[in-house]
Coordinates of C-alpha atoms (C1' of nucleotides) in Angstrom, one line a residue:
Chain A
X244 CA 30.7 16.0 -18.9
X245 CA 29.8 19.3 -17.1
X246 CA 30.2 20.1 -13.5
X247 CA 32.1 16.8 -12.8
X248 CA 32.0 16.1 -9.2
X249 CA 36.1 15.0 -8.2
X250 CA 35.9 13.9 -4.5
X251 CA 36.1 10.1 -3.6
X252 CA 32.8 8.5 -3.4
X253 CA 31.5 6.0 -1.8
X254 CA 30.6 2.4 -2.9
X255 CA 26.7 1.5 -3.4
X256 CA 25.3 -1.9 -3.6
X257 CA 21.9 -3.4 -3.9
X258 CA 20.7 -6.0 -0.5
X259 CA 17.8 -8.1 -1.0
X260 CA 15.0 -9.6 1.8
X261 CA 13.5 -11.8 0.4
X262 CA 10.5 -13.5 2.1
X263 CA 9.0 -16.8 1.3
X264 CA 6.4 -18.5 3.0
X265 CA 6.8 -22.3 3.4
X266 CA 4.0 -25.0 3.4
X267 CA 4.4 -25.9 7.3
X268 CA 4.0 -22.7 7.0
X269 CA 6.6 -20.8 7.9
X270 CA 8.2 -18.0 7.2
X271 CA 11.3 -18.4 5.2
X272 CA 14.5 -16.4 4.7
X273 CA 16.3 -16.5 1.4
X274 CA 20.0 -16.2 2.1
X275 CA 23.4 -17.2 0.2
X276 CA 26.8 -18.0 1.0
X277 CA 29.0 -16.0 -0.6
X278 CA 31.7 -17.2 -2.9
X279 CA 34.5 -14.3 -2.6
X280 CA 35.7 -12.2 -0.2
X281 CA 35.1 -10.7 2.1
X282 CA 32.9 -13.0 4.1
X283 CA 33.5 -15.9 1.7
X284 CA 31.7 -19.3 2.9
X285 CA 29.6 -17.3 4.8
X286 CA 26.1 -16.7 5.1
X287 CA 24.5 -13.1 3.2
X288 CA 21.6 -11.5 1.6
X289 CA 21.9 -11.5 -2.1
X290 CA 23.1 -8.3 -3.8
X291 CA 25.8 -6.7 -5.4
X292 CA 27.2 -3.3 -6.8
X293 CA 24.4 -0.9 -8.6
X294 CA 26.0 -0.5 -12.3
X295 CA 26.2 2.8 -13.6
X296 CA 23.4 3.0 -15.8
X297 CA 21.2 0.7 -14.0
X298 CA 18.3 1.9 -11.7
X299 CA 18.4 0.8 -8.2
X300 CA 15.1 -1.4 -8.6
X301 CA 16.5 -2.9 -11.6
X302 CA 20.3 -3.7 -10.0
X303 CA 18.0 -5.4 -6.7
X304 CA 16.1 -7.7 -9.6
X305 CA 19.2 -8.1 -11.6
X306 CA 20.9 -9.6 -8.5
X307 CA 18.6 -11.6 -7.4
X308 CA 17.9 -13.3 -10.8
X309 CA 22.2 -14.2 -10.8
X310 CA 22.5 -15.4 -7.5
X311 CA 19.4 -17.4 -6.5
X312 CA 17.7 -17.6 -9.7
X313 CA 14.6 -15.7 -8.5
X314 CA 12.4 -13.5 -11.0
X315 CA 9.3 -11.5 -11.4
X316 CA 8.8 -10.9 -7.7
X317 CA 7.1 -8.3 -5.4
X318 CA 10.1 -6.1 -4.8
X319 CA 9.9 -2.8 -2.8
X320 CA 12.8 -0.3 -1.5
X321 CA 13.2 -0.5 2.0
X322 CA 15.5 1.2 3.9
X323 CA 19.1 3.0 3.0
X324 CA 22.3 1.8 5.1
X325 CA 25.1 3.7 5.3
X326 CA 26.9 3.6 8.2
X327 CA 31.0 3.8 7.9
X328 CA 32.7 0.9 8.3
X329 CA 29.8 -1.7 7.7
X330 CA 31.6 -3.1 5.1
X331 CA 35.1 -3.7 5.5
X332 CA 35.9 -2.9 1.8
X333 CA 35.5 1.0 2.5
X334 CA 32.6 3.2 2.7
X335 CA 30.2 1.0 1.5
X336 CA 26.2 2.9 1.1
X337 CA 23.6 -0.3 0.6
X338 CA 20.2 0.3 -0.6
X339 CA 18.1 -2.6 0.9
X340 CA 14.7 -4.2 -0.8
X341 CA 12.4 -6.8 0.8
X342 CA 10.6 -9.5 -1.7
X343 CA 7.9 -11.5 -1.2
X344 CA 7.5 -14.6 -3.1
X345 CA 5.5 -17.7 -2.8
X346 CA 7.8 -20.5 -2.2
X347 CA 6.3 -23.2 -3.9
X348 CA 5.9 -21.4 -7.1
X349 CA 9.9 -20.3 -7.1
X350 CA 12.4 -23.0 -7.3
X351 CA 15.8 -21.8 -6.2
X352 CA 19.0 -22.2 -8.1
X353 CA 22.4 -21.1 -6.7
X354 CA 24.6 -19.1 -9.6
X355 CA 27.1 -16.8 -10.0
X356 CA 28.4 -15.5 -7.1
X357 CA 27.1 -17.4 -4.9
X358 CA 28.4 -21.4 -3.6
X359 CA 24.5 -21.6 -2.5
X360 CA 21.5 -20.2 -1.9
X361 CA 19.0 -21.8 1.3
X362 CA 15.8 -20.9 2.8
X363 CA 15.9 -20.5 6.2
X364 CA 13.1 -20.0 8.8
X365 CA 13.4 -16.3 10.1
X366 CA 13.7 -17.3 13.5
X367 CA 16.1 -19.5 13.6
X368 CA 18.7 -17.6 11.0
X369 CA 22.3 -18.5 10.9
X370 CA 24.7 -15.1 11.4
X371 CA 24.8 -13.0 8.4
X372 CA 27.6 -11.0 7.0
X373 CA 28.0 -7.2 7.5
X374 CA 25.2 -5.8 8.8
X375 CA 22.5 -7.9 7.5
X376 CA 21.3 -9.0 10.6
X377 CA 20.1 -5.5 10.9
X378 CA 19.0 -5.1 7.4
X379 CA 16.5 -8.0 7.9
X380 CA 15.1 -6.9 11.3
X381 CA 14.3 -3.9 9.5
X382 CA 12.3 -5.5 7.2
X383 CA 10.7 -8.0 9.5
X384 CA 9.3 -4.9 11.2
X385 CA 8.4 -3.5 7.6
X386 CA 6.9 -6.5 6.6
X387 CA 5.0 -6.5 9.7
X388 CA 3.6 -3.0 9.6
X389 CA 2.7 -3.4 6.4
X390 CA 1.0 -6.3 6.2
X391 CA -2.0 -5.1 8.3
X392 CA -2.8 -2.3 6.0
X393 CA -1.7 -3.2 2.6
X394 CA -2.5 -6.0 0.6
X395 CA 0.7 -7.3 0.1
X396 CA 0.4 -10.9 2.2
X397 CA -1.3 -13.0 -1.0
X398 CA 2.4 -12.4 -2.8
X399 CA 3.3 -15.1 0.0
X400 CA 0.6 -17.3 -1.1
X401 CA -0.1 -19.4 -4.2
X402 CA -2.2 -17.4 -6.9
X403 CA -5.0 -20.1 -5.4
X404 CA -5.1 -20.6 -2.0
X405 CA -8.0 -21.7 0.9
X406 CA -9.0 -18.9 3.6
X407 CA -7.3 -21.1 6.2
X408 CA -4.0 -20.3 4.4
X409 CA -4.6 -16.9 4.3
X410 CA -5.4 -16.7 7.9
X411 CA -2.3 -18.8 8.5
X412 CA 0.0 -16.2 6.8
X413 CA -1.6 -13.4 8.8
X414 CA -1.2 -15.7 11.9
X415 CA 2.6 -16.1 11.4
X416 CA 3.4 -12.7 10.5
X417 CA 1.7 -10.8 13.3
X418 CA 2.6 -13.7 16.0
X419 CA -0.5 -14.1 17.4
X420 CA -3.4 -16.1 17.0
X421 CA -6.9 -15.0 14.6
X422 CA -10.5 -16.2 15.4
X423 CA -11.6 -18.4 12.6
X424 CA -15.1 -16.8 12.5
X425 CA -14.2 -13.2 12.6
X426 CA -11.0 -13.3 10.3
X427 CA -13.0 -15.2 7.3
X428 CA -16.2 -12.6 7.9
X429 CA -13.6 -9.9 8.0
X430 CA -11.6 -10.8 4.4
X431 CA -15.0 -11.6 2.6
X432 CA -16.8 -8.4 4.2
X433 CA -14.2 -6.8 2.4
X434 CA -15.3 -7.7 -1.2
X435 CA -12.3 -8.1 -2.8
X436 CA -11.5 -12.3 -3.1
X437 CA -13.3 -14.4 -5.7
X438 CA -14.9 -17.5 -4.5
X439 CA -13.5 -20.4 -7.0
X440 CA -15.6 -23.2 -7.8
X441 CA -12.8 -25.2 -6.7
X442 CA -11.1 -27.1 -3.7
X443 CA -8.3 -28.5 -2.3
X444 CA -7.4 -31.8 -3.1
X445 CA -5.0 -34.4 -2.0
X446 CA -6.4 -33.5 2.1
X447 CA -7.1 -36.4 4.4
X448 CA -10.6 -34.5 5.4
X449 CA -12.8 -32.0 3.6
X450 CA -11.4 -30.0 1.0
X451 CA -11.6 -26.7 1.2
X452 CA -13.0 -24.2 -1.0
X453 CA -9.8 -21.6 -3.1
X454 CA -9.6 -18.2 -4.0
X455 CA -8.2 -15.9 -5.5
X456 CA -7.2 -11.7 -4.8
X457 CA -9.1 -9.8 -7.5
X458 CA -6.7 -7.3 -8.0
X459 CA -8.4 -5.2 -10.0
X460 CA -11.5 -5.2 -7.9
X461 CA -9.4 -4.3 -5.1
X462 CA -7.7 -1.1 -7.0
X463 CA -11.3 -0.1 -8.0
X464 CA -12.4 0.0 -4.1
X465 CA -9.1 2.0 -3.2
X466 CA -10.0 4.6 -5.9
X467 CA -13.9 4.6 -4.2
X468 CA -12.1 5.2 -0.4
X469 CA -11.7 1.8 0.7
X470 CA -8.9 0.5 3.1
X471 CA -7.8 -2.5 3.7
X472 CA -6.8 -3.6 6.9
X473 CA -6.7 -6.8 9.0
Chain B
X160 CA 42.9 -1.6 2.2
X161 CA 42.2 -5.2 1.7
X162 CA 39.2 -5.9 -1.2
X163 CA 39.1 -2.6 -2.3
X164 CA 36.2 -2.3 -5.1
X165 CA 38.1 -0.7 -8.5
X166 CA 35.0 0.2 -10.5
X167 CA 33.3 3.6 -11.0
X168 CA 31.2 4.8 -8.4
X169 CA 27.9 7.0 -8.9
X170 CA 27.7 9.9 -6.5
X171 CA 26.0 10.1 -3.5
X172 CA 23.8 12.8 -2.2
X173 CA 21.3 13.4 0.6
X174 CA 18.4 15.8 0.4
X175 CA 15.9 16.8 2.8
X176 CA 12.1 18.0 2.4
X177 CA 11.4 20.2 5.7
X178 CA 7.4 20.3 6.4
X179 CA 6.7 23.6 8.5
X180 CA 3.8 24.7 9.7
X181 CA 2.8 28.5 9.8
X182 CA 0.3 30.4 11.8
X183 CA -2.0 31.1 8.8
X184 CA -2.4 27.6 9.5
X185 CA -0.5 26.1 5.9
X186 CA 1.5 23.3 5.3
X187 CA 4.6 24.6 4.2
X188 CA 7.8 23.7 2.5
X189 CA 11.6 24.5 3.3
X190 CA 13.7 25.8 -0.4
X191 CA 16.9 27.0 -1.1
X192 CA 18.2 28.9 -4.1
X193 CA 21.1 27.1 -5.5
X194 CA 24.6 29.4 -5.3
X195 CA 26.0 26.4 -8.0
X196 CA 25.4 25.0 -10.8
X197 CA 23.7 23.3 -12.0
X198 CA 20.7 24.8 -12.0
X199 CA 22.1 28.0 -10.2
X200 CA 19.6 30.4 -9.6
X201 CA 17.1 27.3 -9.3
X202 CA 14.8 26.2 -6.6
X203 CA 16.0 23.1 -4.8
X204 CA 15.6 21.1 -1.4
X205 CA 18.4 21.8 0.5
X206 CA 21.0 18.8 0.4
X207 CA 24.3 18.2 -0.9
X208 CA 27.4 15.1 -0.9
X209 CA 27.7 12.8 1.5
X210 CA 31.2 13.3 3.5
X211 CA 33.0 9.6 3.0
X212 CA 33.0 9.7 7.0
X213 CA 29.4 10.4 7.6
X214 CA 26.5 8.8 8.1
X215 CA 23.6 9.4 6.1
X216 CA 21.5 11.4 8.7
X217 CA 24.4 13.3 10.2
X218 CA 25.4 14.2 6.3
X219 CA 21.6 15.1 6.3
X220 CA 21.5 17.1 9.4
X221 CA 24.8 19.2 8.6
X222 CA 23.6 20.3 4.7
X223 CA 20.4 21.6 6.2
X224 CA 22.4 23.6 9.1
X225 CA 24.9 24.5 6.3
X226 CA 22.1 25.9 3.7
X227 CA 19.4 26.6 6.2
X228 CA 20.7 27.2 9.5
X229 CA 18.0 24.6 10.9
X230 CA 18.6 22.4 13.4
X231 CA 18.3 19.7 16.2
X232 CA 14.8 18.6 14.3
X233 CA 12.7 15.8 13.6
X234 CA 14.4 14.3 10.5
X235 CA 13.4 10.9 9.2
X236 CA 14.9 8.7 5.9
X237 CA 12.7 8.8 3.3
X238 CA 13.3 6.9 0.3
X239 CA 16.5 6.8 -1.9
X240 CA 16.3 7.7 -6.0
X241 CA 18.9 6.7 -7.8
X242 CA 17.2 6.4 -11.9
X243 CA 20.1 7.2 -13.8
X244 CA 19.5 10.8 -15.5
X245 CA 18.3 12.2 -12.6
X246 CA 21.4 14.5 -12.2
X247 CA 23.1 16.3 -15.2
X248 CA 26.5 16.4 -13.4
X249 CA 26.6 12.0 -14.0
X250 CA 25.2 9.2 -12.2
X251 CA 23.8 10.3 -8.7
X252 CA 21.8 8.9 -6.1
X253 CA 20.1 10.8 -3.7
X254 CA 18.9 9.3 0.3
X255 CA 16.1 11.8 1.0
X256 CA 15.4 12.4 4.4
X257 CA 11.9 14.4 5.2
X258 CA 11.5 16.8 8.4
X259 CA 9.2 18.2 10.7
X260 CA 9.5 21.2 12.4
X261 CA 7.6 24.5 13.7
X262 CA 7.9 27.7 12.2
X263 CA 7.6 30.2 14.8
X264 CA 10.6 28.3 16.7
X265 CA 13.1 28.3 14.1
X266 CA 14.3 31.2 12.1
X267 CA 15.4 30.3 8.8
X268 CA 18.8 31.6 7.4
X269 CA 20.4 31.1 4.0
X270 CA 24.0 30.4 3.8
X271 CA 27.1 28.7 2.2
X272 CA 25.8 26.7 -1.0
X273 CA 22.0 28.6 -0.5
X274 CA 22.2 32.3 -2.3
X275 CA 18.0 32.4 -0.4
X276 CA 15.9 30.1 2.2
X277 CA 12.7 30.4 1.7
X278 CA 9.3 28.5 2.9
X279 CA 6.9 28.5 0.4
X280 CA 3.5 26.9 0.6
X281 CA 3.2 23.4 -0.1
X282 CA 0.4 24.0 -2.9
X283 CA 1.9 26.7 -4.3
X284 CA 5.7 25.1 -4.9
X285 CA 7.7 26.8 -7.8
X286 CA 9.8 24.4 -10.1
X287 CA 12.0 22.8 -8.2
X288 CA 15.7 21.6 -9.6
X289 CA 16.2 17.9 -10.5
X290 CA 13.9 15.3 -9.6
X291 CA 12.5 17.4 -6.4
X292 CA 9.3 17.5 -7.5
X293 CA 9.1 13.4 -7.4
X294 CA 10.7 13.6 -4.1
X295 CA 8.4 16.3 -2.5
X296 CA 5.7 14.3 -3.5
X297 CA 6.7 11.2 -2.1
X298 CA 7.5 12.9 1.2
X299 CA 3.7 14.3 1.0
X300 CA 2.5 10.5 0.7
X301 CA 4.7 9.8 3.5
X302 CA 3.6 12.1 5.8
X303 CA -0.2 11.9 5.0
X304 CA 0.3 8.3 5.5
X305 CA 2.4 8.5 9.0
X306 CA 0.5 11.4 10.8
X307 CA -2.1 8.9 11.0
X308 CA -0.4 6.2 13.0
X309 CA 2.4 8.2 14.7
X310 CA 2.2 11.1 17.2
X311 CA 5.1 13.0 14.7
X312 CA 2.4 15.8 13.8
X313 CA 3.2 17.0 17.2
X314 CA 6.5 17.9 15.8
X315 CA 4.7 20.2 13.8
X316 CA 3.5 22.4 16.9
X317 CA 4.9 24.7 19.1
X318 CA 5.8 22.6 22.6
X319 CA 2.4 24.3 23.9
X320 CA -0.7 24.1 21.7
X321 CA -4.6 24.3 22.0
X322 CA -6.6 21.0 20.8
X323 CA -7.7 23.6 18.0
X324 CA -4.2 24.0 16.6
X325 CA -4.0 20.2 16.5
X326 CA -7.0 19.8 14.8
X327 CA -6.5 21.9 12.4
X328 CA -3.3 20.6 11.7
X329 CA -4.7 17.3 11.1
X330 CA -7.0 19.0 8.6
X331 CA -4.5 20.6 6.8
X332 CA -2.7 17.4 6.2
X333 CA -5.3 15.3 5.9
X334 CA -7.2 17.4 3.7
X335 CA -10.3 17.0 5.2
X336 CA -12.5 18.7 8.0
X337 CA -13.0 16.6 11.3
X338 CA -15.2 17.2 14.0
X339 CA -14.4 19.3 16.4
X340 CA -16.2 17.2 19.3
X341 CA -15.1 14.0 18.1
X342 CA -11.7 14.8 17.7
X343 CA -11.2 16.1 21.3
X344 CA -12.9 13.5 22.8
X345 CA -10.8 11.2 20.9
X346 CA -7.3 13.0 21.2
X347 CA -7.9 13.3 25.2
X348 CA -8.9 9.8 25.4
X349 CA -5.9 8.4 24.3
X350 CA -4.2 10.2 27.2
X351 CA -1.1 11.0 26.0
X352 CA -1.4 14.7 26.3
X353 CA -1.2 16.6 29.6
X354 CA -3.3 20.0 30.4
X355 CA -1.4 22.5 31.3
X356 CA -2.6 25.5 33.6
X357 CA -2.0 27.8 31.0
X358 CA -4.0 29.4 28.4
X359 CA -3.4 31.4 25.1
X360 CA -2.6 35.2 25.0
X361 CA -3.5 37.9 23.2
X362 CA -7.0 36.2 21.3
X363 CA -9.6 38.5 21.0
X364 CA -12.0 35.9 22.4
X365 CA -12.2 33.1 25.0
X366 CA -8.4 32.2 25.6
X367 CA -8.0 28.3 25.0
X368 CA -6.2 25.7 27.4
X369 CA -2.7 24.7 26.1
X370 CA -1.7 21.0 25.9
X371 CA 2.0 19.4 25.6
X372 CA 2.9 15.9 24.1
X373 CA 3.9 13.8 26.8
X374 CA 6.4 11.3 24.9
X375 CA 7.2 9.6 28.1
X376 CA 4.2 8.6 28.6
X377 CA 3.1 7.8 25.0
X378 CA 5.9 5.1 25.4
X379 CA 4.9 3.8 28.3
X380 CA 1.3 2.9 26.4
X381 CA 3.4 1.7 23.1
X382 CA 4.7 -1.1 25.3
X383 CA 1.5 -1.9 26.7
X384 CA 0.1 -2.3 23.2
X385 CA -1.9 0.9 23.1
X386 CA -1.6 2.2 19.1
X387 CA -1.8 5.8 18.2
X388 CA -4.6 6.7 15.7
X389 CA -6.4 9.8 14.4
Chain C
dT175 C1' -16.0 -45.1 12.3
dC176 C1' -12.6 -42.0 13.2
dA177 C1' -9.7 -38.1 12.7
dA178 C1' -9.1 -33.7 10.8
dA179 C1' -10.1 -29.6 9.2
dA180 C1' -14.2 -26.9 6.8
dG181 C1' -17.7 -24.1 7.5
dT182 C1' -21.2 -21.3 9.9
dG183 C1' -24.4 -17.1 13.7
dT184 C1' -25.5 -14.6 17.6
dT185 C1' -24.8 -11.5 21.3
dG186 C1' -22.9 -7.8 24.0
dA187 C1' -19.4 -4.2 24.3
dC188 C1' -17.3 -0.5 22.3
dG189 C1' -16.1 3.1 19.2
dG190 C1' -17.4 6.1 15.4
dT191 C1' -20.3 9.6 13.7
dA192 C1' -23.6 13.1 13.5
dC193 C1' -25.2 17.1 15.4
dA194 C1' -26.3 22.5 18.3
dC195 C1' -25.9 25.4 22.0
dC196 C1' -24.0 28.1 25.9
dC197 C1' -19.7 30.3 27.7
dA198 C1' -15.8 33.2 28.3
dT199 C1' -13.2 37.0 26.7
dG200 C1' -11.5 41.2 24.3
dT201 C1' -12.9 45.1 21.8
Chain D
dA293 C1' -23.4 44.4 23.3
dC294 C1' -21.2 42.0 20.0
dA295 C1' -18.1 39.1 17.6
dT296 C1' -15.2 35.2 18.0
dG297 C1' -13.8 31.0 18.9
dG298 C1' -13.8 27.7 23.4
dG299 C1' -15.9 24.1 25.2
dT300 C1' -19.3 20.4 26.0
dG301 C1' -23.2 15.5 25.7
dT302 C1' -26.2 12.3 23.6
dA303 C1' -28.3 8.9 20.5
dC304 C1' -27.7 5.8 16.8
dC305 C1' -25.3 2.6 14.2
dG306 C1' -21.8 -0.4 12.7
dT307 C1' -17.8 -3.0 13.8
dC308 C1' -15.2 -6.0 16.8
dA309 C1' -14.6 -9.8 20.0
dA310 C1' -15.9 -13.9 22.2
dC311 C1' -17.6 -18.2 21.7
dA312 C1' -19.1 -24.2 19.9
dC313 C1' -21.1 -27.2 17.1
dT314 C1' -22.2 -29.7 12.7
dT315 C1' -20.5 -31.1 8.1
dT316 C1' -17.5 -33.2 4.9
dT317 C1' -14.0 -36.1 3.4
dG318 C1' -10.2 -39.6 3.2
dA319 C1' -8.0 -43.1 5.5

DNA sequence: TCAAAAGTGTTGACGGTACACCCATGT
DNA sequence: ACATGGGTGTACCGTCAACACTTTTGA
């Protein structure tokens, strides 16, 4: 191999965030206990080491899937932690992605090298190893950001879901409270949900109607100038 | 050292994408020529390894001191690329970090790894070494996207500008023409820039009133809940 | 029939946009 | 005096925020 680089490098692994939105609702952290040192028995976000021939994207999914079972999610990079001496095994450089999944839809299986994977409601986290605490405040912020202007918030809801949901979601995220009247004139104003012709059902009161993101109506507005925002 | 990980390691680069903005008014962009190969001779963004003692922005800030002689900017973490291929020298991933910074207050000079330093107009790029291009590009999203929410075009500016310079540099990233009423009355509403007594020198027509950023209290109106928009 | 959430309109305030002319200065 | 950009106000329209009651359904 030309021009072989001969210093000592440093270690990269793969951290995922992965955000789940519960029926109560809540927010939801996914996190594992780790089986091996260091940290063992304690509480981590999934990942692992980047292979060598393996895109970053693909090492976050591939870690995800052999510890918690999780697949096909909304996955996006988010932030590159490097610090010296986060990780006590040497120079350690993490590349960090949030997820957002819908957790109804995702049942969770411990494997590999983790003893257990949990949900856990983001503000009430138990203390993570390294520096993950810091890795999911990051994307907390991110998540929150983001939300407003992208549509990202219907990966935390089922494919189906009523406008109160929806409004819920936003409600939780952003910490603070929407007006009914305005927030369901606002989402429909924007043209890009489809109205099913069906509803709820196992409610003790009137079922409400569900819909559904049109993605591909929504891509088509983007190209014609549109912007989403809440 | 206890744990210590046994299995090849990629290598680990940072690169940064300097935005500067000239008097013409252009957008313009911060390359070096490569004094190694690979792709010696090349156009590149100036970058290089990450020291096993450094953090990522410090390794950030030294390479562009090192290759451009620039410093004590606005430097921000980008997004990390890591597809396998990327580098002919073996499996490298590269943190890029994008940069703001005015032109007329910082002299550019090549040295150490750089043969030439050179800003060349964002438009008008030659073919850059590596991936570059993709990384340009995505700090060209970033900033288009950012300007809009963050007061970081002001990093952009000399300390002391007119409202015209502003505007226009929002037009030049932007890509679009704004209203000169509009966007004064707007900009000076938000009351996060103070007047100065001063004016321009040496226009051959009506001088203009200078303004400066005042970050302290732009702060002060973050915490109140006041958000930044053009 | 009661409890619980679904669903629906109007008004007033504010901010965005469009638009044209006079002023100050240097040459 | 002329050329060049500096600097200013108003009117219209659309969007946002505030706000309360009736309807539907299952228990």
């Amino acid at each position: 191999m030309p021009f072989t680089y001969e210093y000592p490098r440093p270690a990269v692994t793969v951290d995922c965030v992965v955000f789940g939105l519960d029926t109560e609702p809540q927010l939801k952290l996914m996190v594992i206990q780790r089986a091996h040192p260091p940290f063992a028995g304690e509480w981590a976000l999934p990942g692992g080491f980047v292979g060598m021939d393996e895109d970053l994207e693909e090492s976050a999914r591939r870690e995800l899937k052999e510890e918690t079972g999780i697949d096909h999610i909304f996955l996006e990079q988010l932030y590159t932690f490097g610090k010296p001496g986060r990780d006590p095994r040497g120079r350690t450089i993490t590349v960090a992605y949030y997820a957002l999944i819908n957790l109804s839809e995702h049942p969770v299986t411990a494997a590999s090298d983790a003893q257990d994977a949990r949900w856990f409601e983001v503000n009430h986290l138990p203390k993570l190893a390294f520096d993950h605490d810091q890795i999911v405040a990051t994307a907390l912020q991110r998540l929150r950001g983001k939300v407003r202007y992208q549509p990202i918030g219907f990966e935390l809801l089922p494919r189906k879901f009523t406008l109160t949901q929806l409004q819920q979601l936003y409600e939780i995220i952003l910490e603070k409270p929407l007006d009914k009247r305005n927030f369901r004139r606002k989402i429909l104003k924007m043209d890009i949900l489809v109205a099913l012709e069906e509803y709820q059902t196992g409610v003790p009161h009137r079922a409400a109607r569900l819909y559904q993101f049109d993605e591909k109506k929504y891509q088509q507005k983007i190209k014609a100038g549109f912007n989403f925002e809440i």
